[in-house]
CSV table of C-alpha atoms in Angstrom, one decimal:
chain,number,residue,atom,x,y,z
A,1,UNK,CA,0.0,0.2,-0.1
A,2,UNK,CA,1.4,3.4,-1.1
A,3,UNK,CA,0.7,6.9,0.7
A,4,UNK,CA,0.9,10.3,-1.1
A,5,UNK,CA,2.0,13.3,1.0
A,6,UNK,CA,1.6,16.9,-0.4
A,7,UNK,CA,3.5,19.9,1.2
A,8,UNK,CA,2.1,23.2,0.1
A,9,UNK,CA,5.0,25.4,0.8
A,10,UNK,CA,5.5,29.1,0.0
A,11,UNK,CA,8.0,28.8,-2.7
A,12,UNK,CA,7.3,25.4,-4.1
A,13,UNK,CA,5.1,22.1,-3.8
A,14,UNK,CA,6.6,18.9,-2.7
A,15,UNK,CA,4.9,15.7,-2.8
A,16,UNK,CA,6.4,12.4,-1.9
A,17,UNK,CA,5.0,8.7,-2.5
A,18,UNK,CA,6.0,6.2,0.8
A,19,UNK,CA,5.3,2.6,1.0
A,20,UNK,CA,3.3,2.1,4.3
A,21,UNK,CA,5.0,-1.4,4.7
A,22,UNK,CA,8.2,0.1,5.8
A,23,UNK,CA,7.7,3.9,6.1
A,24,UNK,CA,10.1,4.5,3.2
A,25,UNK,CA,10.0,7.0,0.5
A,26,UNK,CA,9.7,5.5,-3.1
A,27,UNK,CA,9.7,8.9,-4.9
A,28,UNK,CA,9.4,12.7,-4.3
A,29,UNK,CA,9.3,15.5,-6.5
A,30,UNK,CA,9.5,19.4,-6.0
A,31,UNK,CA,7.5,21.7,-8.4
A,32,UNK,CA,8.7,24.0,-9.7
A,33,UNK,CA,12.0,22.5,-9.7
A,34,UNK,CA,13.7,26.1,-9.8
A,35,UNK,CA,13.2,27.7,-6.6
A,36,UNK,CA,10.8,30.9,-6.7
A,37,UNK,CA,8.8,32.7,-4.4
A,38,UNK,CA,5.8,33.4,-6.3
A,39,UNK,CA,4.6,35.8,-3.6
A,40,UNK,CA,2.7,39.0,-4.6
A,41,UNK,CA,3.3,42.1,-2.7
A,42,UNK,CA,0.7,44.6,-4.0
A,43,UNK,CA,1.6,47.1,-1.2
A,44,UNK,CA,4.2,47.2,1.4
A,45,UNK,CA,3.9,44.6,3.9
A,46,UNK,CA,1.3,42.6,2.1
A,47,UNK,CA,1.9,38.8,0.9
A,48,UNK,CA,-0.3,37.2,-1.2
A,49,UNK,CA,-0.1,33.8,-3.4
A,50,UNK,CA,-3.0,32.4,-5.9
A,51,UNK,CA,-4.8,29.5,-4.4
A,52,UNK,CA,-5.1,28.3,-8.2
A,53,UNK,CA,-1.5,28.4,-8.5
A,54,UNK,CA,-1.0,26.2,-5.8
A,55,UNK,CA,-3.7,23.6,-7.4
A,56,UNK,CA,-2.1,23.7,-10.7
A,57,UNK,CA,1.3,23.0,-9.3
A,58,UNK,CA,-0.1,20.1,-7.1
A,59,UNK,CA,-1.4,18.8,-9.9
A,60,UNK,CA,1.6,18.9,-12.2
A,61,UNK,CA,3.6,17.7,-9.4
A,62,UNK,CA,1.7,14.6,-9.1
A,63,UNK,CA,1.6,14.0,-13.2
A,64,UNK,CA,5.4,14.6,-13.1
A,65,UNK,CA,6.3,11.9,-10.3
A,66,UNK,CA,3.6,9.4,-11.6
A,67,UNK,CA,5.6,9.7,-15.2
A,68,UNK,CA,8.8,8.7,-13.5
A,69,UNK,CA,7.4,5.2,-13.4
A,70,UNK,CA,8.9,4.5,-9.8
A,71,UNK,CA,5.6,2.9,-8.6
A,72,UNK,CA,1.9,2.2,-9.6
A,73,UNK,CA,-0.1,5.3,-9.2
A,74,UNK,CA,-3.1,2.9,-8.6
A,75,UNK,CA,-1.6,1.4,-5.5
A,76,UNK,CA,-1.9,5.1,-3.6
A,77,UNK,CA,-4.5,4.4,-0.9
A,78,UNK,CA,-4.6,7.5,1.0
A,79,UNK,CA,-3.5,11.4,0.7
A,80,UNK,CA,-2.2,13.5,3.3
A,81,UNK,CA,-1.5,17.2,3.1
A,82,UNK,CA,0.6,19.6,4.9
A,83,UNK,CA,0.3,23.4,4.2
A,84,UNK,CA,1.7,27.1,4.9
A,85,UNK,CA,-0.1,27.8,8.1
A,86,UNK,CA,-2.3,30.9,8.9
A,87,UNK,CA,-3.2,31.8,5.3
A,88,UNK,CA,-6.9,33.0,4.3
A,89,UNK,CA,-8.7,31.5,1.3
A,90,UNK,CA,-12.4,32.3,0.6
A,91,UNK,CA,-14.8,30.7,-1.9
A,92,UNK,CA,-18.2,31.1,-2.8
A,93,UNK,CA,-21.2,28.9,-2.9
A,94,UNK,CA,-20.0,27.7,-6.1
A,95,UNK,CA,-16.7,26.7,-4.8
A,96,UNK,CA,-14.8,29.4,-6.9
A,97,UNK,CA,-11.7,31.2,-5.1
A,98,UNK,CA,-12.6,35.0,-4.5
A,99,UNK,CA,-9.4,36.6,-4.5
A,100,UNK,CA,-5.7,35.8,-3.9
A,101,UNK,CA,-4.9,34.1,-0.4
A,102,UNK,CA,-3.5,36.6,2.3
A,103,UNK,CA,-0.6,34.3,3.5
A,104,UNK,CA,1.4,33.8,6.7
A,105,UNK,CA,4.0,36.6,6.4
A,106,UNK,CA,1.1,39.3,5.2
A,107,UNK,CA,1.2,42.3,7.7
A,108,UNK,CA,-1.9,44.3,6.9
A,109,UNK,CA,-4.0,42.7,9.6
A,110,UNK,CA,-1.7,43.5,12.7
A,111,UNK,CA,-3.6,46.7,13.9
A,112,UNK,CA,-6.8,44.9,13.5
A,113,UNK,CA,-5.8,41.9,15.8
A,114,UNK,CA,-4.4,44.4,18.1
A,115,UNK,CA,-7.7,46.4,18.4
A,116,UNK,CA,-9.5,42.9,18.9
A,117,UNK,CA,-6.7,41.9,21.7
A,118,UNK,CA,-7.3,45.2,23.4
A,119,UNK,CA,-11.2,45.3,23.1
A,120,UNK,CA,-11.9,41.8,24.1
A,121,UNK,CA,-9.3,42.0,27.1
A,122,UNK,CA,-5.9,40.9,27.0
A,123,UNK,CA,-5.4,38.7,29.9
A,124,UNK,CA,-8.9,37.0,29.0
A,125,UNK,CA,-8.0,36.7,25.1
A,126,UNK,CA,-4.7,34.9,26.1
A,127,UNK,CA,-6.3,32.5,28.9
A,128,UNK,CA,-8.9,31.5,26.3
A,129,UNK,CA,-7.3,31.6,22.7
A,130,UNK,CA,-3.5,31.3,24.2
A,131,UNK,CA,-2.6,34.1,21.8
A,132,UNK,CA,-3.4,37.6,20.6
A,133,UNK,CA,-5.6,37.6,17.3
A,134,UNK,CA,-2.4,39.6,16.0
A,135,UNK,CA,-1.9,38.9,12.4
A,136,UNK,CA,-3.5,35.6,12.3
A,137,UNK,CA,-6.2,34.3,10.0
A,138,UNK,CA,-9.3,35.6,11.8
A,139,UNK,CA,-7.7,39.2,11.7
A,140,UNK,CA,-7.1,39.0,8.2
A,141,UNK,CA,-10.7,38.0,7.7
A,142,UNK,CA,-11.4,41.1,9.8
A,143,UNK,CA,-9.4,43.1,7.3
A,144,UNK,CA,-11.6,41.6,4.3
A,145,UNK,CA,-14.7,42.5,6.2
A,146,UNK,CA,-13.4,46.0,6.6
A,147,UNK,CA,-11.8,46.8,3.5
A,148,UNK,CA,-13.4,44.7,0.8
A,149,UNK,CA,-16.9,44.2,1.9
A,150,UNK,CA,-18.1,43.1,-1.7
A,151,UNK,CA,-15.8,40.0,-1.3
A,152,UNK,CA,-16.8,39.4,2.2
A,153,UNK,CA,-20.2,39.3,1.3
A,154,UNK,CA,-19.7,36.5,-1.2
A,155,UNK,CA,-17.9,34.3,1.3
A,156,UNK,CA,-19.3,30.9,1.5
A,157,UNK,CA,-16.5,29.3,3.5
A,158,UNK,CA,-13.1,30.3,4.8
A,159,UNK,CA,-10.2,28.0,4.6
A,160,UNK,CA,-6.7,27.4,5.1
A,161,UNK,CA,-4.5,26.6,2.4
A,162,UNK,CA,-4.4,22.9,2.9
A,163,UNK,CA,-8.4,22.9,3.1
A,164,UNK,CA,-8.5,24.6,-0.5
A,165,UNK,CA,-6.3,22.0,-1.8
A,166,UNK,CA,-8.3,19.2,-0.2
A,167,UNK,CA,-11.5,20.7,-1.6
A,168,UNK,CA,-10.0,20.8,-5.2
A,169,UNK,CA,-9.3,17.2,-4.7
A,170,UNK,CA,-12.5,16.0,-3.2
A,171,UNK,CA,-15.3,18.8,-3.3
A,172,UNK,CA,-15.5,18.6,0.6
A,173,UNK,CA,-14.4,21.6,2.8
A,174,UNK,CA,-13.6,20.5,6.6
A,175,UNK,CA,-11.3,21.8,8.9
A,176,UNK,CA,-10.1,20.5,12.3
A,177,UNK,CA,-9.5,21.9,15.9
A,178,UNK,CA,-5.6,22.4,14.9
A,179,UNK,CA,-6.5,24.6,11.9
A,180,UNK,CA,-8.9,26.4,13.8
A,181,UNK,CA,-6.2,27.2,16.8
A,182,UNK,CA,-3.9,28.4,14.2
A,183,UNK,CA,-6.4,30.9,12.9
A,184,UNK,CA,-7.3,31.9,16.6
A,185,UNK,CA,-10.8,30.7,16.3
A,186,UNK,CA,-10.6,28.2,19.1
A,187,UNK,CA,-11.3,28.7,22.7
A,188,UNK,CA,-9.2,26.4,24.7
A,189,UNK,CA,-11.1,26.8,27.9
A,190,UNK,CA,-14.5,26.3,26.6
A,191,UNK,CA,-13.3,23.6,24.1
A,192,UNK,CA,-15.3,25.2,21.0
A,193,UNK,CA,-15.0,27.8,18.6
A,194,UNK,CA,-14.5,31.2,20.3
A,195,UNK,CA,-18.0,32.9,20.5
A,196,UNK,CA,-16.4,36.1,21.9
A,197,UNK,CA,-14.0,36.4,19.2
A,198,UNK,CA,-16.8,35.6,16.5
A,199,UNK,CA,-19.1,38.0,18.0
A,200,UNK,CA,-16.3,40.9,18.2
A,201,UNK,CA,-15.8,40.5,14.5
A,202,UNK,CA,-19.3,39.7,13.7
A,203,UNK,CA,-18.5,36.6,11.8
A,204,UNK,CA,-21.1,33.9,11.3
A,205,UNK,CA,-20.3,30.5,12.1
A,206,UNK,CA,-21.8,29.3,9.0
A,207,UNK,CA,-18.3,30.5,7.3
A,208,UNK,CA,-16.5,27.9,9.4
A,209,UNK,CA,-16.1,24.6,7.6
A,210,UNK,CA,-17.5,21.4,9.2
A,211,UNK,CA,-14.9,20.4,11.9
A,212,UNK,CA,-13.6,16.7,11.9
A,213,UNK,CA,-10.8,15.1,13.6
A,214,UNK,CA,-7.3,15.7,12.1
A,215,UNK,CA,-6.7,12.2,11.6
A,216,UNK,CA,-9.9,11.2,9.6
A,217,UNK,CA,-11.4,11.4,6.4
A,218,UNK,CA,-11.5,15.0,5.0
A,219,UNK,CA,-13.1,14.1,1.5
A,220,UNK,CA,-12.4,11.4,-1.0
A,221,UNK,CA,-10.9,12.0,-4.5
A,222,UNK,CA,-13.5,12.8,-7.0
A,223,UNK,CA,-13.9,10.9,-10.4
A,224,UNK,CA,-12.7,14.0,-12.3
A,225,UNK,CA,-9.6,14.7,-10.4
A,226,UNK,CA,-8.6,10.8,-10.4
A,227,UNK,CA,-9.0,10.3,-14.1
A,228,UNK,CA,-6.8,13.4,-14.8
A,229,UNK,CA,-4.2,12.6,-12.1
A,230,UNK,CA,-4.0,8.9,-12.9
A,231,UNK,CA,-5.3,7.9,-9.3
A,232,UNK,CA,-8.0,5.6,-8.0
A,233,UNK,CA,-11.4,7.2,-7.5
A,234,UNK,CA,-12.5,7.6,-3.7
A,235,UNK,CA,-9.2,7.3,-2.1
A,236,UNK,CA,-9.3,9.3,1.3
A,237,UNK,CA,-7.6,12.5,1.9
A,238,UNK,CA,-7.4,11.3,5.6
A,239,UNK,CA,-5.0,14.2,7.2
A,240,UNK,CA,-4.4,17.8,6.9
A,241,UNK,CA,-2.1,19.8,9.2
A,242,UNK,CA,-0.3,22.9,9.2
A,243,UNK,CA,3.5,23.0,8.0
A,244,UNK,CA,5.1,23.1,11.6
A,245,UNK,CA,2.6,20.5,13.4
A,246,UNK,CA,3.3,18.3,10.4
A,247,UNK,CA,7.1,18.7,10.6
A,248,UNK,CA,6.9,18.0,14.3
A,249,UNK,CA,4.9,14.8,13.6
A,250,UNK,CA,7.4,13.7,10.6
A,251,UNK,CA,10.1,14.0,13.3
A,252,UNK,CA,8.0,11.8,16.0
A,253,UNK,CA,7.8,14.8,18.1
A,254,UNK,CA,4.4,13.9,20.0
A,255,UNK,CA,5.0,14.1,23.6
A,256,UNK,CA,5.4,16.8,26.1
A,257,UNK,CA,9.0,17.9,26.4
A,258,UNK,CA,10.0,16.9,22.8
A,259,UNK,CA,11.0,19.9,20.5
A,260,UNK,CA,11.3,20.1,16.6
A,261,UNK,CA,12.9,22.8,14.4
A,262,UNK,CA,12.8,23.7,10.7
A,263,UNK,CA,14.8,26.3,8.4
A,264,UNK,CA,12.9,26.8,5.5
A,265,UNK,CA,11.6,30.2,4.1
A,266,UNK,CA,10.7,30.7,7.8
A,267,UNK,CA,12.5,29.3,10.7
A,268,UNK,CA,10.6,27.6,13.5
A,269,UNK,CA,11.2,25.9,17.1
A,270,UNK,CA,8.2,23.9,17.8
A,271,UNK,CA,7.9,22.2,21.3
A,272,UNK,CA,5.2,20.1,22.5
A,273,UNK,CA,3.4,20.6,26.0
A,274,UNK,CA,0.6,19.4,27.9
A,275,UNK,CA,-0.4,22.8,29.8
A,276,UNK,CA,-2.4,25.3,28.1
A,277,UNK,CA,0.9,27.8,28.1
A,278,UNK,CA,0.9,31.0,26.4
A,279,UNK,CA,3.5,34.1,26.3
A,280,UNK,CA,2.3,37.5,27.8
A,281,UNK,CA,3.2,39.3,24.8
A,282,UNK,CA,2.4,36.6,22.3
A,283,UNK,CA,5.7,36.6,20.8
A,284,UNK,CA,5.6,32.6,20.7
A,285,UNK,CA,2.5,31.2,20.1
A,286,UNK,CA,0.5,28.0,21.1
A,287,UNK,CA,-1.6,25.8,18.8
A,288,UNK,CA,-3.7,22.6,19.2
A,289,UNK,CA,-0.7,19.8,18.1
A,290,UNK,CA,-1.8,17.0,15.6
A,291,UNK,CA,-2.6,14.8,18.5
A,292,UNK,CA,-4.6,17.5,20.5
A,293,UNK,CA,-7.9,16.0,22.1
A,294,UNK,CA,-10.1,18.6,24.2
A,295,UNK,CA,-9.7,16.2,27.0
A,296,UNK,CA,-5.8,15.6,26.4
A,297,UNK,CA,-4.7,19.1,25.5
A,298,UNK,CA,-1.1,18.4,23.6
A,299,UNK,CA,-0.4,21.7,22.4
A,300,UNK,CA,2.7,23.1,20.0
A,301,UNK,CA,4.6,26.2,21.5
A,302,UNK,CA,5.7,27.8,18.4
A,303,UNK,CA,8.5,30.3,17.8
A,304,UNK,CA,8.5,31.7,14.1
A,305,UNK,CA,11.1,33.9,12.5
A,306,UNK,CA,9.8,35.0,9.1
A,307,UNK,CA,13.0,36.0,7.8
A,308,UNK,CA,15.3,32.9,7.7
A,309,UNK,CA,15.7,31.0,4.4
A,310,UNK,CA,14.3,33.7,2.7
A,311,UNK,CA,17.4,35.9,3.7
A,312,UNK,CA,19.9,32.9,2.8
A,313,UNK,CA,18.1,32.9,-0.7
A,314,UNK,CA,18.6,36.6,-1.1
A,315,UNK,CA,21.9,36.6,-0.3
A,316,UNK,CA,22.5,33.8,-2.9
A,317,UNK,CA,20.6,35.9,-5.5
A,318,UNK,CA,22.7,39.2,-4.7
A,319,UNK,CA,26.1,38.0,-4.0
A,320,UNK,CA,26.5,34.2,-5.2
A,321,UNK,CA,24.2,33.8,-8.1
A,322,UNK,CA,26.5,31.7,-10.1
A,323,UNK,CA,27.3,29.4,-7.0
A,324,UNK,CA,25.2,26.8,-5.3
A,325,UNK,CA,24.4,26.7,-1.8
A,326,UNK,CA,27.2,24.0,-0.9
A,327,UNK,CA,29.7,26.4,-2.5
A,328,UNK,CA,28.4,29.4,-0.6
A,329,UNK,CA,29.0,27.3,2.7
A,330,UNK,CA,32.4,26.3,1.7
A,331,UNK,CA,33.1,30.0,1.4
A,332,UNK,CA,31.7,31.0,4.4
A,333,UNK,CA,33.4,28.2,6.3
A,334,UNK,CA,36.6,30.1,5.6
A,335,UNK,CA,35.6,33.1,7.8
A,336,UNK,CA,36.3,33.1,11.1
A,337,UNK,CA,33.6,32.6,13.8
A,338,UNK,CA,31.7,36.0,14.2
A,339,UNK,CA,32.1,37.1,10.5
A,340,UNK,CA,35.0,39.6,11.7
A,341,UNK,CA,32.5,41.9,13.1
A,342,UNK,CA,30.2,41.9,10.4
A,343,UNK,CA,26.2,41.4,11.7
A,344,UNK,CA,23.0,40.9,10.1
A,345,UNK,CA,19.2,41.1,11.4
A,346,UNK,CA,17.3,38.6,9.3
A,347,UNK,CA,14.2,40.4,9.8
A,348,UNK,CA,13.1,41.3,6.1
A,349,UNK,CA,9.8,39.5,5.6
A,350,UNK,CA,7.1,41.3,7.3
A,351,UNK,CA,6.0,41.5,10.9
A,352,UNK,CA,7.8,39.3,13.3
A,353,UNK,CA,6.0,37.8,16.1
A,354,UNK,CA,9.1,37.4,18.2
A,355,UNK,CA,9.5,41.3,18.1
A,356,UNK,CA,5.9,41.8,19.3
A,357,UNK,CA,4.9,42.4,15.3
A,358,UNK,CA,7.2,45.0,14.6
A,359,UNK,CA,8.2,45.3,11.0
A,360,UNK,CA,12.0,45.9,11.4
A,361,UNK,CA,13.5,45.1,8.0
A,362,UNK,CA,16.4,43.2,7.7
A,363,UNK,CA,19.6,44.9,8.4
A,364,UNK,CA,23.5,44.7,7.8
A,365,UNK,CA,25.9,46.3,10.5
A,366,UNK,CA,29.8,47.0,10.8
A,367,UNK,CA,30.5,46.5,7.1
A,368,UNK,CA,34.1,47.1,6.5
A,369,UNK,CA,34.5,47.9,2.7
A,370,UNK,CA,38.4,47.2,3.1
A,371,UNK,CA,37.6,43.8,5.0
A,372,UNK,CA,34.6,42.1,4.1
A,373,UNK,CA,34.1,40.3,1.1
A,374,UNK,CA,30.9,38.1,0.0
A,375,UNK,CA,32.2,35.2,2.3
A,376,UNK,CA,31.7,37.0,5.1
A,377,UNK,CA,27.9,38.3,4.2
A,378,UNK,CA,27.6,34.4,3.6
A,379,UNK,CA,28.7,33.6,7.3
A,380,UNK,CA,27.3,36.6,8.9
A,381,UNK,CA,23.6,35.8,7.3
A,382,UNK,CA,23.8,32.3,8.8
A,383,UNK,CA,24.9,33.4,12.1
A,384,UNK,CA,22.3,36.0,12.1
A,385,UNK,CA,19.6,33.4,11.5
A,386,UNK,CA,21.3,31.5,14.4
A,387,UNK,CA,21.0,34.5,16.7
A,388,UNK,CA,17.4,35.1,16.1
A,389,UNK,CA,16.6,31.6,16.8
A,390,UNK,CA,18.6,31.8,20.1
A,391,UNK,CA,16.7,35.4,20.9
A,392,UNK,CA,13.2,33.3,20.2
A,393,UNK,CA,14.5,30.4,22.2
A,394,UNK,CA,15.1,32.2,25.3
A,395,UNK,CA,11.7,33.6,25.2
A,396,UNK,CA,10.3,29.8,25.1
A,397,UNK,CA,12.7,29.1,28.2
A,398,UNK,CA,11.0,31.9,30.2
A,399,UNK,CA,7.9,30.3,29.5
A,400,UNK,CA,8.6,27.1,30.7
A,401,UNK,CA,9.9,25.1,27.5
A,402,UNK,CA,13.7,24.2,27.7
A,403,UNK,CA,14.7,21.6,25.2
A,404,UNK,CA,17.4,19.1,26.0
A,405,UNK,CA,17.6,18.0,22.2
A,406,UNK,CA,16.2,19.5,19.0
A,407,UNK,CA,14.9,17.3,16.2
A,408,UNK,CA,15.2,18.7,12.6
A,409,UNK,CA,15.1,17.0,9.2
A,410,UNK,CA,18.3,17.2,7.0
A,411,UNK,CA,16.4,19.9,4.5
A,412,UNK,CA,16.8,23.3,3.8
A,413,UNK,CA,19.2,25.3,5.9
A,414,UNK,CA,20.1,22.4,7.8
A,415,UNK,CA,21.6,20.5,4.7
A,416,UNK,CA,24.3,23.0,5.6
A,417,UNK,CA,26.9,21.7,8.1
A,418,UNK,CA,28.0,24.9,8.9
A,419,UNK,CA,24.7,26.4,9.7
A,420,UNK,CA,23.7,23.3,11.8
A,421,UNK,CA,26.8,23.6,13.8
A,422,UNK,CA,26.4,27.2,14.5
A,423,UNK,CA,22.8,26.6,15.3
A,424,UNK,CA,23.8,24.1,18.0
A,425,UNK,CA,26.7,26.3,19.5
A,426,UNK,CA,24.8,29.4,19.7
A,427,UNK,CA,21.4,28.0,21.3
A,428,UNK,CA,23.7,25.4,23.1
A,429,UNK,CA,21.2,22.5,22.5
A,430,UNK,CA,22.3,19.3,20.4
A,431,UNK,CA,20.4,18.9,17.1
A,432,UNK,CA,19.3,15.2,15.9
A,433,UNK,CA,19.2,15.3,12.1
A,434,UNK,CA,16.7,13.0,10.2
A,435,UNK,CA,16.2,12.1,6.8
A,436,UNK,CA,12.4,13.4,6.6
A,437,UNK,CA,10.7,16.3,5.5
A,438,UNK,CA,7.0,17.6,5.3
A,439,UNK,CA,5.7,15.7,2.5
A,440,UNK,CA,6.8,12.5,3.8
A,441,UNK,CA,5.3,13.4,7.3
A,442,UNK,CA,1.9,14.1,5.4
A,443,UNK,CA,1.9,10.8,3.7
A,444,UNK,CA,2.7,8.9,7.1
A,445,UNK,CA,-0.3,11.2,8.8
A,446,UNK,CA,-2.6,9.9,5.8
A,447,UNK,CA,-1.7,6.3,7.1
A,448,UNK,CA,-2.7,7.2,10.5
A,449,UNK,CA,-5.6,8.8,9.3
A,450,UNK,CA,-6.9,6.1,7.2
A,451,UNK,CA,-6.0,3.5,9.8
A,452,UNK,CA,-3.0,1.9,8.3
A,453,UNK,CA,-1.2,2.6,11.4
A,454,UNK,CA,-2.6,2.0,14.7
A,455,UNK,CA,-0.8,5.1,16.1
A,456,UNK,CA,1.1,7.8,15.2
A,457,UNK,CA,4.2,6.2,17.1
A,458,UNK,CA,3.8,3.4,14.8
A,459,UNK,CA,4.1,5.3,11.7
A,460,UNK,CA,7.6,6.3,12.8
A,461,UNK,CA,8.8,3.1,14.1
A,462,UNK,CA,11.7,3.0,11.7
A,463,UNK,CA,12.9,6.4,12.0
A,464,UNK,CA,16.7,6.9,12.9
A,465,UNK,CA,18.6,9.8,13.2
A,466,UNK,CA,21.3,10.4,10.6
A,467,UNK,CA,23.6,12.2,13.0
A,468,UNK,CA,23.6,14.0,16.2
A,469,UNK,CA,25.3,17.6,16.5
A,470,UNK,CA,26.7,18.4,19.7
A,471,UNK,CA,28.3,21.8,20.7
A,472,UNK,CA,31.7,22.6,19.9
A,473,UNK,CA,33.9,23.4,23.0
A,474,UNK,CA,36.0,25.9,20.9
A,475,UNK,CA,32.9,27.8,19.4
A,476,UNK,CA,32.0,30.1,21.9
A,477,UNK,CA,29.3,32.3,20.4
A,478,UNK,CA,28.0,34.2,23.7
A,479,UNK,CA,30.3,37.4,23.0
A,480,UNK,CA,29.1,37.5,19.2
A,481,UNK,CA,25.4,36.6,20.4
A,482,UNK,CA,25.5,39.6,22.8
A,483,UNK,CA,27.0,42.0,20.2
A,484,UNK,CA,23.9,40.7,17.8
A,485,UNK,CA,21.6,41.5,20.7
A,486,UNK,CA,22.8,44.8,21.7
A,487,UNK,CA,22.4,45.8,17.7
A,488,UNK,CA,18.7,44.5,17.8
A,489,UNK,CA,17.9,46.2,21.2
A,490,UNK,CA,19.0,49.6,19.5
A,491,UNK,CA,16.6,49.0,16.6
A,492,UNK,CA,13.8,48.2,19.2
A,493,UNK,CA,14.3,51.0,21.0
């Protein structure tokens, strides 16, 4: 039996086909192959993508992978979906998309979320929603209601990106508690949709899709789509989760105290807790994890830095276009620890939650035109990203989350041995690297939802760490981090 996983990223779609018997990936593909952002920015601070582009890329990815003849497409028996979190997709009664999706790094709704936070009562909101409405999906919908009322009046259902792709595959529209929590619609105290938030914004409950358990059928593949993609009619879409809960699942991070990390377009540390914890300033955020149950509230505490991998890509485009990332890392390795004073703040991708939703912009400091070369920028960018992880991790530690080890997939920035070692020494936490990614996690999640595996743990019984990276005794980054922190604090005053 085969399982198909779809990961809807910001820069590309990644799909994998996994053999349920041994949990091994038989084939995977990224579409489009050439890295691109495809983010539309009609105004400063805005970030949009076309849901129909996602759908077109999903179809092309599946057809391209099928054409490689590495498996029989009709042996695929379940589909799982992971997706970029916090986006807003809206459809009318004919299930037509009403406008471009407002995606996770869009900053337009910050003020709307802040107004709701103050009006509803900050402590009351944190106690029930575990987050400020901030710049999340509910606030983005509030922006639509205020600024595009003609579109708002046509809305039949609001969805997250993964819900939209599941709808295109099946014709069904569903959601889950985990998805609702990432939109800041879920009341953790009353264990239901937040009546207070819906009433404040004037949202009808009719806009919310049918709520189903995360590991359950969310529709079945329609005949038209199955025929077009060469798949079997009626196979279930049996799993949907945001990319960070899904990344944690793919690393078998399911129990309190376990922690996952990723460093793709954004950078994330995600730790599991059985306490309904929250940060008073909502700099780190708490959402229902994939195995959350109202009477067994496992939650994920999420630190997100918008400007991580996107900075690394920008640096490549500006200073190393003829190089691949491995060559960039080799050059960066020739530069001493601390990049000879060069410091970079990697905050150039919208409002940063760890900075209380400030839009700071990426900044380069202490540039010496007589000394610094492009290899210094290559290393300083990776150090700046690691420093921002440390800054956020210290916030998590202050909120009771103190990881002894962090699990990460060997992907994106963690493909760089240099970055992985910098990350470990800056945070002073060992990292276990696994050969896994979000699309494989989504495929295995589909197997859990379809009942192929009895428990989530069973789905990852064969997972083994590729390597464990420990802090190097001679790589003391504390002084360099304090210099970087002083630079950041100067910008935040």
